[in-house]
Amino acid sequence: MIGIIGAMESEVNGLKAALQNMKTKTTASVEFCAGTLEGKDAVIAEAGVGKVNAAVTAQIMILEYGADAVINIGVAGGLESSLRIGDIVVADKVVEHDMDTTPFGDEPGFITGLERVYMECDERITKILADSAKELGAHTIVGTIASGDQFICRDDQREKLIGVFNAAAAEMEGAAIGHVCVMNGVRFGVLRAMSDCANDDSIVNFPEFEKSAAALSIEIVKRAVEKM
């Protein structure tokens, strides 16, 4: 079973529409849509924005639906210098950039219990996602995606994420899903289409480009699921 999680309606509706034999169930205020996508058993959910919503949704997918692979899709702010709106970042690892126990001598992003800063994405899923994006002609890079409960829209925030974590993109869910998957021993991948460049122009650019960027990520994931 492949679990697919997006934060917003625009990030998952196209996938729900493609599900065959769909059955829906609402748990913890989240609607889960299970069926067949590109010939594979899949469950899709709109988690809501932020790390807690994403984590709750991922855990339910794993426990109630037996998801043995989870893909997080959607939009993000680009940090890597070559990225433009509509480009793609596929994570090879994710980090919770707002996790901070540095007063105790830990590295920024260190997660007590998991004893790590970065959570590694599944190599095969990462390759499938990146190859699928490139096949659709998207400028695609593989790198670190940083997640936190903040919309990154200031140059000082942007520079911190680049300087501390060498992050290629910033969003609000991927690392939380990665955290849950690591705890459960489940493979995961994260794909993001750039809706803005995580800078002072983001408040203007995000509403304009969010839907088109989300639509691209949906097409990539449909192609990727077929290969899994």
CSV table of C-alpha atoms in Angstrom, one decimal:
chain,number,residue,atom,x,y,z
A,1,MET,CA,0.0,0.0,0.0
A,2,ILE,CA,1.4,3.4,-1.0
A,3,GLY,CA,0.4,6.3,1.1
A,4,ILE,CA,0.3,9.8,-0.5
A,5,ILE,CA,0.0,12.9,1.6
A,6,GLY,CA,-0.5,16.5,0.6
A,7,ALA,CA,-1.2,19.5,2.9
A,8,MET,CA,-3.8,21.3,0.7
A,9,GLU,CA,-6.7,20.4,-1.5
A,10,SER,CA,-4.8,21.5,-4.6
A,11,GLU,CA,-2.0,19.1,-3.8
A,12,VAL,CA,-4.2,15.9,-3.7
A,13,ASN,CA,-7.5,16.4,-5.6
A,14,GLY,CA,-6.1,15.4,-8.9
A,15,LEU,CA,-4.8,12.2,-7.4
A,16,LYS,CA,-8.2,11.5,-5.7
A,17,ALA,CA,-9.9,12.0,-9.1
A,18,ALA,CA,-7.7,9.3,-10.6
A,19,LEU,CA,-8.4,6.7,-7.9
A,20,GLN,CA,-10.4,3.7,-9.0
A,21,ASN,CA,-12.7,1.8,-6.6
A,22,MET,CA,-12.3,4.6,-4.1
A,23,LYS,CA,-13.5,4.2,-0.5
A,24,THR,CA,-13.4,7.1,1.9
A,25,LYS,CA,-13.2,7.2,5.7
A,26,THR,CA,-12.6,10.1,8.0
A,27,THR,CA,-10.3,9.6,11.0
A,28,ALA,CA,-9.0,12.4,13.3
A,29,SER,CA,-10.8,14.9,11.0
A,30,VAL,CA,-8.8,13.8,8.0
A,31,GLU,CA,-10.5,12.1,5.0
A,32,PHE,CA,-8.6,9.1,3.7
A,33,CYS,CA,-9.3,7.9,0.2
A,34,ALA,CA,-8.3,4.4,-0.6
A,35,GLY,CA,-8.4,2.6,-3.9
A,36,THR,CA,-6.2,1.8,-6.9
A,37,LEU,CA,-3.9,4.4,-8.5
A,38,GLU,CA,-2.0,3.5,-11.7
A,39,GLY,CA,-2.6,-0.2,-10.9
A,40,LYS,CA,-1.3,0.1,-7.3
A,41,ASP,CA,-3.1,0.0,-4.0
A,42,ALA,CA,-3.0,3.5,-2.6
A,43,VAL,CA,-4.4,5.7,0.1
A,44,ILE,CA,-4.5,9.5,-0.3
A,45,ALA,CA,-5.1,12.2,2.2
A,46,GLU,CA,-5.2,16.0,2.6
A,47,ALA,CA,-3.5,16.4,5.9
A,48,GLY,CA,-3.7,20.1,6.5
A,49,VAL,CA,-0.8,22.5,6.8
A,50,GLY,CA,1.9,22.0,9.4
A,51,LYS,CA,4.0,19.3,11.0
A,52,VAL,CA,1.5,17.9,13.5
A,53,ASN,CA,-1.2,17.5,10.9
A,54,ALA,CA,1.2,15.7,8.6
A,55,ALA,CA,2.5,13.4,11.4
A,56,VAL,CA,-1.0,12.4,12.5
A,57,THR,CA,-2.0,11.6,8.9
A,58,ALA,CA,1.2,9.6,8.3
A,59,GLN,CA,0.7,7.5,11.5
A,60,ILE,CA,-2.9,6.7,10.6
A,61,MET,CA,-1.9,5.6,7.1
A,62,ILE,CA,0.7,3.3,8.5
A,63,LEU,CA,-1.4,1.8,11.3
A,64,GLU,CA,-4.9,1.7,9.7
A,65,TYR,CA,-4.0,1.1,6.1
A,66,GLY,CA,-0.8,-0.7,6.3
A,67,ALA,CA,1.1,1.7,4.1
A,68,ASP,CA,4.6,0.4,3.5
A,69,ALA,CA,5.7,3.4,1.5
A,70,VAL,CA,4.7,7.1,2.0
A,71,ILE,CA,5.1,9.9,-0.5
A,72,ASN,CA,4.7,13.5,0.6
A,73,ILE,CA,3.8,15.8,-2.3
A,74,GLY,CA,3.0,19.5,-2.8
A,75,VAL,CA,4.7,22.9,-3.1
A,76,ALA,CA,7.6,24.6,-1.4
A,77,GLY,CA,9.8,27.6,-1.5
A,78,GLY,CA,13.0,27.2,-3.5
A,79,LEU,CA,16.3,27.9,-1.7
A,80,GLU,CA,18.9,26.4,-4.1
A,81,SER,CA,20.2,29.2,-6.4
A,82,SER,CA,19.2,27.5,-9.7
A,83,LEU,CA,15.6,27.0,-8.7
A,84,ARG,CA,12.8,28.9,-10.3
A,85,ILE,CA,9.0,28.8,-9.9
A,86,GLY,CA,7.8,25.5,-11.3
A,87,ASP,CA,11.1,23.6,-10.8
A,88,ILE,CA,11.2,20.4,-8.7
A,89,VAL,CA,13.1,19.3,-5.6
A,90,VAL,CA,13.1,15.7,-4.6
A,91,ALA,CA,14.5,15.1,-1.1
A,92,ASP,CA,17.3,12.7,-0.4
A,93,LYS,CA,17.0,13.7,3.2
A,94,VAL,CA,14.7,15.9,5.3
A,95,VAL,CA,15.3,18.0,8.5
A,96,GLU,CA,13.0,19.8,11.0
A,97,HIS,CA,14.6,23.2,10.9
A,98,ASP,CA,12.6,24.5,13.9
A,99,MET,CA,13.8,21.7,16.2
A,100,ASP,CA,16.2,23.5,18.5
A,101,THR,CA,17.9,22.1,21.6
A,102,THR,CA,21.2,23.8,21.0
A,103,PRO,CA,21.3,25.2,24.6
A,104,PHE,CA,22.0,21.6,25.6
A,105,GLY,CA,24.9,21.3,23.2
A,106,ASP,CA,22.9,19.6,20.4
A,107,GLU,CA,23.2,20.5,16.7
A,108,PRO,CA,20.4,22.6,15.1
A,109,GLY,CA,17.7,20.2,14.1
A,110,PHE,CA,18.8,17.4,16.3
A,111,ILE,CA,15.9,15.1,17.3
A,112,THR,CA,16.3,13.5,20.7
A,113,GLY,CA,15.1,9.9,20.6
A,114,LEU,CA,15.9,9.4,17.0
A,115,GLU,CA,19.4,10.8,17.8
A,116,ARG,CA,19.8,12.4,14.4
A,117,VAL,CA,19.4,15.7,12.5
A,118,TYR,CA,18.5,14.4,9.1
A,119,MET,CA,16.1,11.6,8.1
A,120,GLU,CA,17.2,9.8,4.9
A,121,CYS,CA,14.6,9.2,2.2
A,122,ASP,CA,14.3,5.8,0.5
A,123,GLU,CA,16.8,5.7,-2.3
A,124,ARG,CA,14.6,3.9,-4.7
A,125,ILE,CA,11.6,6.1,-4.2
A,126,THR,CA,13.8,9.2,-4.5
A,127,LYS,CA,15.2,7.9,-7.8
A,128,ILE,CA,11.8,7.1,-9.2
A,129,LEU,CA,10.4,10.5,-8.2
A,130,ALA,CA,13.4,12.4,-9.7
A,131,ASP,CA,13.4,10.3,-12.9
A,132,SER,CA,9.6,10.9,-13.3
A,133,ALA,CA,10.0,14.6,-12.9
A,134,LYS,CA,12.8,14.7,-15.5
A,135,GLU,CA,10.7,12.7,-17.9
A,136,LEU,CA,8.1,15.4,-17.8
A,137,GLY,CA,10.7,18.0,-18.6
A,138,ALA,CA,11.0,19.6,-15.2
A,139,HIS,CA,14.2,21.1,-14.0
A,140,THR,CA,14.9,18.8,-11.1
A,141,ILE,CA,17.4,18.7,-8.3
A,142,VAL,CA,17.9,16.2,-5.5
A,143,GLY,CA,18.7,17.7,-2.1
A,144,THR,CA,17.8,18.5,1.5
A,145,ILE,CA,14.2,19.7,2.2
A,146,ALA,CA,13.8,21.6,5.4
A,147,SER,CA,10.4,21.6,7.2
A,148,GLY,CA,9.1,23.8,10.0
A,149,ASP,CA,5.9,25.4,11.3
A,150,GLN,CA,6.7,28.6,9.5
A,151,PHE,CA,6.1,30.0,6.1
A,152,ILE,CA,9.5,31.1,4.9
A,153,CYS,CA,9.2,34.5,3.3
A,154,ARG,CA,12.1,36.6,4.5
A,155,ASP,CA,15.6,36.7,3.2
A,156,ASP,CA,17.1,36.2,6.7
A,157,GLN,CA,15.1,33.0,7.1
A,158,ARG,CA,16.2,31.8,3.7
A,159,GLU,CA,19.8,32.4,4.4
A,160,LYS,CA,19.7,30.6,7.7
A,161,LEU,CA,18.2,27.5,6.1
A,162,ILE,CA,20.9,27.5,3.4
A,163,GLY,CA,23.7,28.2,5.8
A,164,VAL,CA,22.8,25.8,8.6
A,165,PHE,CA,21.2,22.9,6.7
A,166,ASN,CA,22.3,23.4,3.1
A,167,ALA,CA,18.6,23.1,2.3
A,168,ALA,CA,17.4,23.2,-1.3
A,169,ALA,CA,13.7,23.9,-0.4
A,170,ALA,CA,11.6,24.9,2.5
A,171,GLU,CA,8.1,23.7,3.4
A,172,MET,CA,6.0,22.7,6.4
A,173,GLU,CA,5.3,18.9,6.4
A,174,GLY,CA,7.9,16.6,4.8
A,175,ALA,CA,10.3,16.1,7.7
A,176,ALA,CA,7.4,15.4,10.1
A,177,ILE,CA,6.3,12.6,7.8
A,178,GLY,CA,9.8,11.4,7.5
A,179,HIS,CA,10.1,11.4,11.3
A,180,VAL,CA,7.0,9.2,11.6
A,181,CYS,CA,8.2,6.9,8.9
A,182,VAL,CA,11.6,6.4,10.6
A,183,MET,CA,9.9,5.6,13.9
A,184,ASN,CA,7.8,3.0,12.1
A,185,GLY,CA,10.4,1.6,9.8
A,186,VAL,CA,8.5,2.7,6.7
A,187,ARG,CA,10.1,3.9,3.4
A,188,PHE,CA,9.3,7.4,2.4
A,189,GLY,CA,9.9,10.1,-0.2
A,190,VAL,CA,9.3,13.8,-0.5
A,191,LEU,CA,8.6,15.7,-3.8
A,192,ARG,CA,8.1,19.4,-4.0
A,193,ALA,CA,7.3,21.8,-6.9
A,194,MET,CA,8.4,25.4,-6.3
A,195,SER,CA,5.6,27.9,-5.8
A,196,ASP,CA,7.9,30.7,-4.7
A,197,CYS,CA,11.6,31.3,-3.9
A,198,ALA,CA,11.2,31.6,-0.1
A,199,ASN,CA,12.1,35.3,-0.1
A,200,ASP,CA,10.5,38.7,0.3
A,201,ASP,CA,8.4,38.1,-2.9
A,202,SER,CA,6.9,34.9,-1.6
A,203,ILE,CA,3.7,36.4,-0.2
A,204,VAL,CA,3.0,37.7,-3.8
A,205,ASN,CA,4.1,34.6,-5.7
A,206,PHE,CA,2.7,31.8,-3.6
A,207,PRO,CA,-1.0,32.5,-4.2
A,208,GLU,CA,-0.4,33.0,-7.9
A,209,PHE,CA,1.7,29.9,-8.6
A,210,GLU,CA,0.6,27.4,-5.9
A,211,LYS,CA,-2.1,25.7,-8.0
A,212,SER,CA,0.0,25.2,-11.1
A,213,ALA,CA,3.0,24.0,-9.1
A,214,ALA,CA,0.7,21.5,-7.2
A,215,ALA,CA,-0.7,20.2,-10.5
A,216,LEU,CA,2.8,19.4,-11.7
A,217,SER,CA,3.7,17.5,-8.6
A,218,ILE,CA,0.5,15.5,-9.0
A,219,GLU,CA,1.4,14.4,-12.6
A,220,ILE,CA,4.9,13.4,-11.4
A,221,VAL,CA,3.6,11.3,-8.6
A,222,LYS,CA,1.1,9.5,-10.9
A,223,ARG,CA,4.0,8.6,-13.2
A,224,ALA,CA,6.1,7.5,-10.2
A,225,VAL,CA,3.4,5.3,-8.6
A,226,GLU,CA,3.2,3.4,-11.9
A,227,LYS,CA,6.9,2.4,-11.5
A,228,MET,CA,6.7,1.4,-7.8
